[in-house]
């Protein structure tokens, strides 16, 4: 199994990343990806810029043979599901990830994290749930994953977590099991912060494959899966590509 798109990547806009938008897109083409999502951190992250970045996007939607999705990794600010990018901006972006970061919410109880994700599931502008296996924010998978399915949320299986959040590996296996049981759509992403880690998902993808996850439920395993997901989320990028 391979991935045809990396749906979680960062550029120099996030100061702890190392490459420009152009470099990331060009690298995607070089390694054979069909699509890339540019998803820099929302402004609440300590090293991120102003929200204007997400308003003033002048990025081509197709570069050579690569579909370019411009989105955001939005920070969840509290258990009520408040986000650091307003809806007026989110509704025009191509791919929105909701993530909890320790820099903003250091730790939450099992109950509070469960409530947080239940609230995020209701948000129509969130497309994917980012790296939610982390131990500081463990939640009731059995309760929340069916709600994600009902609300068409893709659950990310984050390859970078194996390096920066290694304590969550047991949770990741559990998360995949519950997602599979509930026929939840997932995406295996690199969370790349440079061209050198773009699409670096080999070990994580093998984990998913070993657990016999259905390919039709992996959004970035086939180009048709991705396009279908963009249609479900009513993304304007599809009209732009046709034009």
mmCIF file of C-alpha atoms in Angstrom:
data_model
loop_
_atom_site.group_PDB
_atom_site.id
_atom_site.type_symbol
_atom_site.label_atom_id
_atom_site.label_comp_id
_atom_site.label_asym_id
_atom_site.label_seq_id
_atom_site.Cartn_x
_atom_site.Cartn_y
_atom_site.Cartn_z
ATOM 1 C CA UNK A 1 0.000 0.000 0.000
ATOM 2 C CA UNK A 2 1.114 3.539 -0.778
ATOM 3 C CA UNK A 3 -0.271 6.997 -0.157
ATOM 4 C CA UNK A 4 -1.070 9.299 -3.074
ATOM 5 C CA UNK A 5 -1.376 12.452 -0.964
ATOM 6 C CA UNK A 6 0.064 13.936 2.195
ATOM 7 C CA UNK A 7 -2.753 15.777 3.937
ATOM 8 C CA UNK A 8 -0.781 17.322 6.816
ATOM 9 C CA UNK A 9 2.306 19.403 6.005
ATOM 10 C CA UNK A 10 3.996 22.592 7.216
ATOM 11 C CA UNK A 11 6.018 25.371 5.611
ATOM 12 C CA UNK A 12 8.188 28.266 6.792
ATOM 13 C CA UNK A 13 5.029 30.043 7.936
ATOM 14 C CA UNK A 14 5.269 27.720 10.937
ATOM 15 C CA UNK A 15 8.662 28.846 12.207
ATOM 16 C CA UNK A 16 9.702 25.374 13.324
ATOM 17 C CA UNK A 17 9.393 24.115 9.730
ATOM 18 C CA UNK A 18 12.121 24.492 7.133
ATOM 19 C CA UNK A 19 10.844 24.824 3.554
ATOM 20 C CA UNK A 20 8.735 27.132 1.436
ATOM 21 C CA UNK A 21 5.367 26.324 -0.073
ATOM 22 C CA UNK A 22 6.951 26.032 -3.522
ATOM 23 C CA UNK A 23 9.630 23.650 -2.275
ATOM 24 C CA UNK A 24 7.043 21.404 -0.596
ATOM 25 C CA UNK A 25 4.877 21.293 -3.724
ATOM 26 C CA UNK A 26 7.828 20.566 -5.999
ATOM 27 C CA UNK A 27 9.016 17.793 -3.694
ATOM 28 C CA UNK A 28 5.544 16.268 -3.724
ATOM 29 C CA UNK A 29 5.779 16.048 -7.496
ATOM 30 C CA UNK A 30 9.282 14.576 -7.404
ATOM 31 C CA UNK A 31 8.269 11.722 -5.106
ATOM 32 C CA UNK A 32 5.123 10.944 -7.091
ATOM 33 C CA UNK A 33 2.354 12.334 -4.881
ATOM 34 C CA UNK A 34 -0.890 13.251 -6.606
ATOM 35 C CA UNK A 35 -1.840 15.839 -3.983
ATOM 36 C CA UNK A 36 -0.523 17.781 -1.025
ATOM 37 C CA UNK A 37 -2.305 19.765 1.679
ATOM 38 C CA UNK A 38 -0.441 22.803 3.024
ATOM 39 C CA UNK A 39 -1.709 22.996 6.603
ATOM 40 C CA UNK A 40 0.286 25.446 8.679
ATOM 41 C CA UNK A 41 -0.499 26.081 12.340
ATOM 42 C CA UNK A 42 -3.219 28.474 13.360
ATOM 43 C CA UNK A 43 -2.181 31.788 14.993
ATOM 44 C CA UNK A 44 -2.505 30.568 18.590
ATOM 45 C CA UNK A 45 0.600 28.418 18.168
ATOM 46 C CA UNK A 46 3.602 30.318 19.611
ATOM 47 C CA UNK A 47 5.580 30.368 16.358
ATOM 48 C CA UNK A 48 2.783 31.071 13.894
ATOM 49 C CA UNK A 49 1.897 34.286 12.130
ATOM 50 C CA UNK A 50 -1.256 36.306 11.681
ATOM 51 C CA UNK A 51 -4.587 34.867 10.516
ATOM 52 C CA UNK A 52 -4.200 36.932 7.333
ATOM 53 C CA UNK A 53 -2.004 34.109 6.043
ATOM 54 C CA UNK A 54 -5.121 31.970 5.709
ATOM 55 C CA UNK A 55 -7.047 34.751 3.980
ATOM 56 C CA UNK A 56 -4.362 35.893 1.553
ATOM 57 C CA UNK A 57 -3.556 32.556 -0.080
ATOM 58 C CA UNK A 58 -2.253 32.972 -3.619
ATOM 59 C CA UNK A 59 -1.491 29.336 -4.359
ATOM 60 C CA UNK A 60 -2.208 27.539 -7.609
ATOM 61 C CA UNK A 61 -4.603 24.627 -7.176
ATOM 62 C CA UNK A 62 -2.678 22.479 -9.636
ATOM 63 C CA UNK A 63 1.078 22.541 -10.142
ATOM 64 C CA UNK A 64 2.120 20.199 -12.925
ATOM 65 C CA UNK A 65 0.325 17.005 -11.886
ATOM 66 C CA UNK A 66 0.022 17.820 -8.169
ATOM 67 C CA UNK A 67 -3.287 18.909 -6.647
ATOM 68 C CA UNK A 68 -2.478 21.637 -4.109
ATOM 69 C CA UNK A 69 -4.873 21.992 -1.181
ATOM 70 C CA UNK A 70 -4.394 25.082 0.969
ATOM 71 C CA UNK A 71 -5.691 24.612 4.497
ATOM 72 C CA UNK A 72 -4.773 24.892 8.148
ATOM 73 C CA UNK A 73 -3.960 22.919 11.256
ATOM 74 C CA UNK A 74 -6.397 24.691 13.516
ATOM 75 C CA UNK A 75 -5.750 24.793 17.247
ATOM 76 C CA UNK A 76 -8.504 23.654 19.591
ATOM 77 C CA UNK A 77 -8.491 26.178 22.423
ATOM 78 C CA UNK A 78 -10.817 24.662 25.047
ATOM 79 C CA UNK A 79 -13.237 21.815 25.746
ATOM 80 C CA UNK A 80 -16.128 23.711 24.170
ATOM 81 C CA UNK A 81 -14.395 23.377 20.802
ATOM 82 C CA UNK A 82 -13.313 26.985 20.286
ATOM 83 C CA UNK A 83 -10.867 27.307 17.395
ATOM 84 C CA UNK A 84 -8.149 29.882 16.703
ATOM 85 C CA UNK A 85 -9.228 30.498 13.098
ATOM 86 C CA UNK A 86 -12.720 31.965 12.520
ATOM 87 C CA UNK A 87 -15.350 30.265 10.402
ATOM 88 C CA UNK A 88 -15.272 33.073 7.823
ATOM 89 C CA UNK A 89 -11.767 31.878 6.905
ATOM 90 C CA UNK A 90 -12.202 28.151 7.464
ATOM 91 C CA UNK A 91 -15.110 27.887 5.053
ATOM 92 C CA UNK A 92 -12.903 28.990 2.157
ATOM 93 C CA UNK A 93 -9.950 26.692 2.882
ATOM 94 C CA UNK A 94 -9.443 23.369 1.130
ATOM 95 C CA UNK A 95 -8.543 21.159 4.100
ATOM 96 C CA UNK A 96 -8.925 21.905 7.805
ATOM 97 C CA UNK A 97 -7.368 19.833 10.581
ATOM 98 C CA UNK A 98 -8.400 20.264 14.214
ATOM 99 C CA UNK A 99 -5.583 19.407 16.624
ATOM 100 C CA UNK A 100 -4.909 19.682 20.324
ATOM 101 C CA UNK A 101 -1.389 20.869 21.146
ATOM 102 C CA UNK A 102 0.346 20.731 24.495
ATOM 103 C CA UNK A 103 1.575 24.307 24.015
ATOM 104 C CA UNK A 104 -2.034 25.493 24.256
ATOM 105 C CA UNK A 105 -3.761 22.837 26.364
ATOM 106 C CA UNK A 106 -1.068 21.048 28.428
ATOM 107 C CA UNK A 107 -3.309 18.259 29.701
ATOM 108 C CA UNK A 108 -6.966 17.342 29.992
ATOM 109 C CA UNK A 109 -8.911 14.681 31.829
ATOM 110 C CA UNK A 110 -10.377 11.727 29.950
ATOM 111 C CA UNK A 111 -13.873 13.179 30.363
ATOM 112 C CA UNK A 112 -12.937 16.695 29.262
ATOM 113 C CA UNK A 113 -11.065 15.479 26.184
ATOM 114 C CA UNK A 114 -14.049 13.332 25.235
ATOM 115 C CA UNK A 115 -16.293 16.389 25.516
ATOM 116 C CA UNK A 116 -13.822 18.451 23.474
ATOM 117 C CA UNK A 117 -13.896 16.053 20.526
ATOM 118 C CA UNK A 118 -17.664 15.652 20.722
ATOM 119 C CA UNK A 119 -17.917 19.412 20.278
ATOM 120 C CA UNK A 120 -15.390 19.502 17.450
ATOM 121 C CA UNK A 121 -17.357 16.775 15.636
ATOM 122 C CA UNK A 122 -20.256 19.221 15.299
ATOM 123 C CA UNK A 123 -18.150 21.806 13.466
ATOM 124 C CA UNK A 124 -18.961 21.613 9.723
ATOM 125 C CA UNK A 125 -15.696 23.299 8.707
ATOM 126 C CA UNK A 126 -13.375 20.679 10.206
ATOM 127 C CA UNK A 127 -12.384 17.943 7.782
ATOM 128 C CA UNK A 128 -9.847 15.898 9.740
ATOM 129 C CA UNK A 129 -8.957 15.177 13.359
ATOM 130 C CA UNK A 130 -5.220 15.574 13.925
ATOM 131 C CA UNK A 131 -2.909 13.264 15.951
ATOM 132 C CA UNK A 132 -5.528 12.438 18.605
ATOM 133 C CA UNK A 133 -3.665 9.431 20.041
ATOM 134 C CA UNK A 134 -1.522 11.480 22.445
ATOM 135 C CA UNK A 135 -1.573 10.378 26.063
ATOM 136 C CA UNK A 136 -2.089 13.861 27.527
ATOM 137 C CA UNK A 137 -5.424 14.042 25.752
ATOM 138 C CA UNK A 138 -6.749 10.485 25.815
ATOM 139 C CA UNK A 139 -10.501 10.160 25.270
ATOM 140 C CA UNK A 140 -13.337 7.669 24.868
ATOM 141 C CA UNK A 141 -12.741 6.286 21.368
ATOM 142 C CA UNK A 142 -15.742 3.995 21.567
ATOM 143 C CA UNK A 143 -18.030 6.957 22.202
ATOM 144 C CA UNK A 144 -16.478 9.589 19.933
ATOM 145 C CA UNK A 145 -15.402 7.680 16.794
ATOM 146 C CA UNK A 146 -19.015 6.854 15.786
ATOM 147 C CA UNK A 147 -19.787 10.574 16.099
ATOM 148 C CA UNK A 148 -16.844 11.354 13.821
ATOM 149 C CA UNK A 149 -18.247 8.868 11.302
ATOM 150 C CA UNK A 150 -21.711 10.407 11.498
ATOM 151 C CA UNK A 151 -20.259 13.883 10.881
ATOM 152 C CA UNK A 152 -17.854 12.853 8.092
ATOM 153 C CA UNK A 153 -14.643 13.528 9.984
ATOM 154 C CA UNK A 154 -11.483 11.836 8.775
ATOM 155 C CA UNK A 155 -9.252 10.584 11.607
ATOM 156 C CA UNK A 156 -5.551 11.099 11.071
ATOM 157 C CA UNK A 157 -2.981 8.417 11.775
ATOM 158 C CA UNK A 158 0.060 10.626 12.229
ATOM 159 C CA UNK A 159 3.431 9.120 11.289
ATOM 160 C CA UNK A 160 5.328 11.920 13.017
ATOM 161 C CA UNK A 161 3.830 10.855 16.341
ATOM 162 C CA UNK A 162 6.166 7.866 16.370
ATOM 163 C CA UNK A 163 9.027 10.354 16.776
ATOM 164 C CA UNK A 164 7.611 13.278 18.761
ATOM 165 C CA UNK A 165 4.839 11.534 20.733
ATOM 166 C CA UNK A 166 6.154 7.962 21.143
ATOM 167 C CA UNK A 167 4.240 7.368 24.388
ATOM 168 C CA UNK A 168 1.017 7.335 22.410
ATOM 169 C CA UNK A 169 1.768 4.260 20.289
ATOM 170 C CA UNK A 170 -0.484 1.974 22.316
ATOM 171 C CA UNK A 171 -3.266 4.519 21.962
ATOM 172 C CA UNK A 172 -2.660 4.670 18.218
ATOM 173 C CA UNK A 173 -3.206 0.930 17.840
ATOM 174 C CA UNK A 174 -6.385 1.183 19.884
ATOM 175 C CA UNK A 175 -7.523 4.169 17.821
ATOM 176 C CA UNK A 176 -7.022 2.251 14.558
ATOM 177 C CA UNK A 177 -8.919 -0.741 15.949
ATOM 178 C CA UNK A 178 -11.920 1.377 16.951
ATOM 179 C CA UNK A 179 -11.871 3.278 13.658
ATOM 180 C CA UNK A 180 -11.829 0.026 11.716
ATOM 181 C CA UNK A 181 -14.698 -1.398 13.739
ATOM 182 C CA UNK A 182 -16.793 1.701 13.042
ATOM 183 C CA UNK A 183 -15.756 1.962 9.372
ATOM 184 C CA UNK A 184 -14.281 5.380 10.013
ATOM 185 C CA UNK A 185 -12.279 7.010 7.237
ATOM 186 C CA UNK A 186 -8.633 7.663 8.081
ATOM 187 C CA UNK A 187 -5.625 9.352 6.480
ATOM 188 C CA UNK A 188 -2.019 8.309 7.062
ATOM 189 C CA UNK A 189 0.034 11.526 7.013
ATOM 190 C CA UNK A 190 3.615 12.574 7.640
ATOM 191 C CA UNK A 191 2.969 15.897 9.422
ATOM 192 C CA UNK A 192 6.083 16.927 7.473
ATOM 193 C CA UNK A 193 8.015 20.011 8.520
ATOM 194 C CA UNK A 194 10.497 19.761 5.645
ATOM 195 C CA UNK A 195 10.873 18.244 2.198
ATOM 196 C CA UNK A 196 12.947 15.471 3.757
ATOM 197 C CA UNK A 197 10.056 14.099 5.809
ATOM 198 C CA UNK A 198 7.286 14.657 3.270
ATOM 199 C CA UNK A 199 5.286 11.424 2.871
ATOM 200 C CA UNK A 200 7.561 9.604 5.323
ATOM 201 C CA UNK A 201 4.891 7.217 6.555
ATOM 202 C CA UNK A 202 6.388 3.785 5.861
ATOM 203 C CA UNK A 203 6.239 2.341 9.398
ATOM 204 C CA UNK A 204 2.841 3.821 10.190
ATOM 205 C CA UNK A 205 1.381 2.688 6.892
ATOM 206 C CA UNK A 206 2.684 -0.816 7.574
ATOM 207 C CA UNK A 207 0.917 -0.758 10.948
ATOM 208 C CA UNK A 208 -2.343 0.164 9.242
ATOM 209 C CA UNK A 209 -1.798 -2.476 6.567
ATOM 210 C CA UNK A 210 -0.927 -5.169 9.115
ATOM 211 C CA UNK A 211 -4.187 -4.392 10.892
ATOM 212 C CA UNK A 212 -5.944 -5.012 7.540
ATOM 213 C CA UNK A 213 -7.540 -1.600 7.314
ATOM 214 C CA UNK A 214 -9.815 -1.432 4.234
ATOM 215 C CA UNK A 215 -8.166 0.589 1.479
ATOM 216 C CA UNK A 216 -11.463 2.182 0.515
ATOM 217 C CA UNK A 217 -11.570 3.813 3.974
ATOM 218 C CA UNK A 218 -8.088 5.342 3.688
ATOM 219 C CA UNK A 219 -8.706 8.747 2.144
ATOM 220 C CA UNK A 220 -5.182 9.181 0.783
ATOM 221 C CA UNK A 221 -4.639 5.609 -0.412
ATOM 222 C CA UNK A 222 -6.339 6.265 -3.754
ATOM 223 C CA UNK A 223 -6.880 9.465 -5.722
ATOM 224 C CA UNK A 224 -10.538 8.549 -6.184
ATOM 225 C CA UNK A 225 -10.941 8.329 -2.401
ATOM 226 C CA UNK A 226 -9.543 11.828 -1.962
ATOM 227 C CA UNK A 227 -11.694 13.403 -4.662
ATOM 228 C CA UNK A 228 -14.759 11.715 -3.205
ATOM 229 C CA UNK A 229 -13.895 13.111 0.228
ATOM 230 C CA UNK A 230 -13.540 16.633 -1.161
ATOM 231 C CA UNK A 231 -16.969 16.249 -2.750
ATOM 232 C CA UNK A 232 -18.480 15.139 0.563
ATOM 233 C CA UNK A 233 -17.018 18.225 2.243
ATOM 234 C CA UNK A 234 -18.254 20.497 -0.562
ATOM 235 C CA UNK A 235 -14.815 21.900 -1.327
ATOM 236 C CA UNK A 236 -14.637 24.710 -3.869
ATOM 237 C CA UNK A 237 -11.255 23.465 -5.078
ATOM 238 C CA UNK A 238 -13.031 20.862 -7.217
ATOM 239 C CA UNK A 239 -14.777 23.599 -9.239
ATOM 240 C CA UNK A 240 -11.467 25.439 -9.610
ATOM 241 C CA UNK A 241 -9.772 22.322 -10.963
ATOM 242 C CA UNK A 242 -12.549 21.805 -13.501
ATOM 243 C CA UNK A 243 -12.291 25.453 -14.588
#
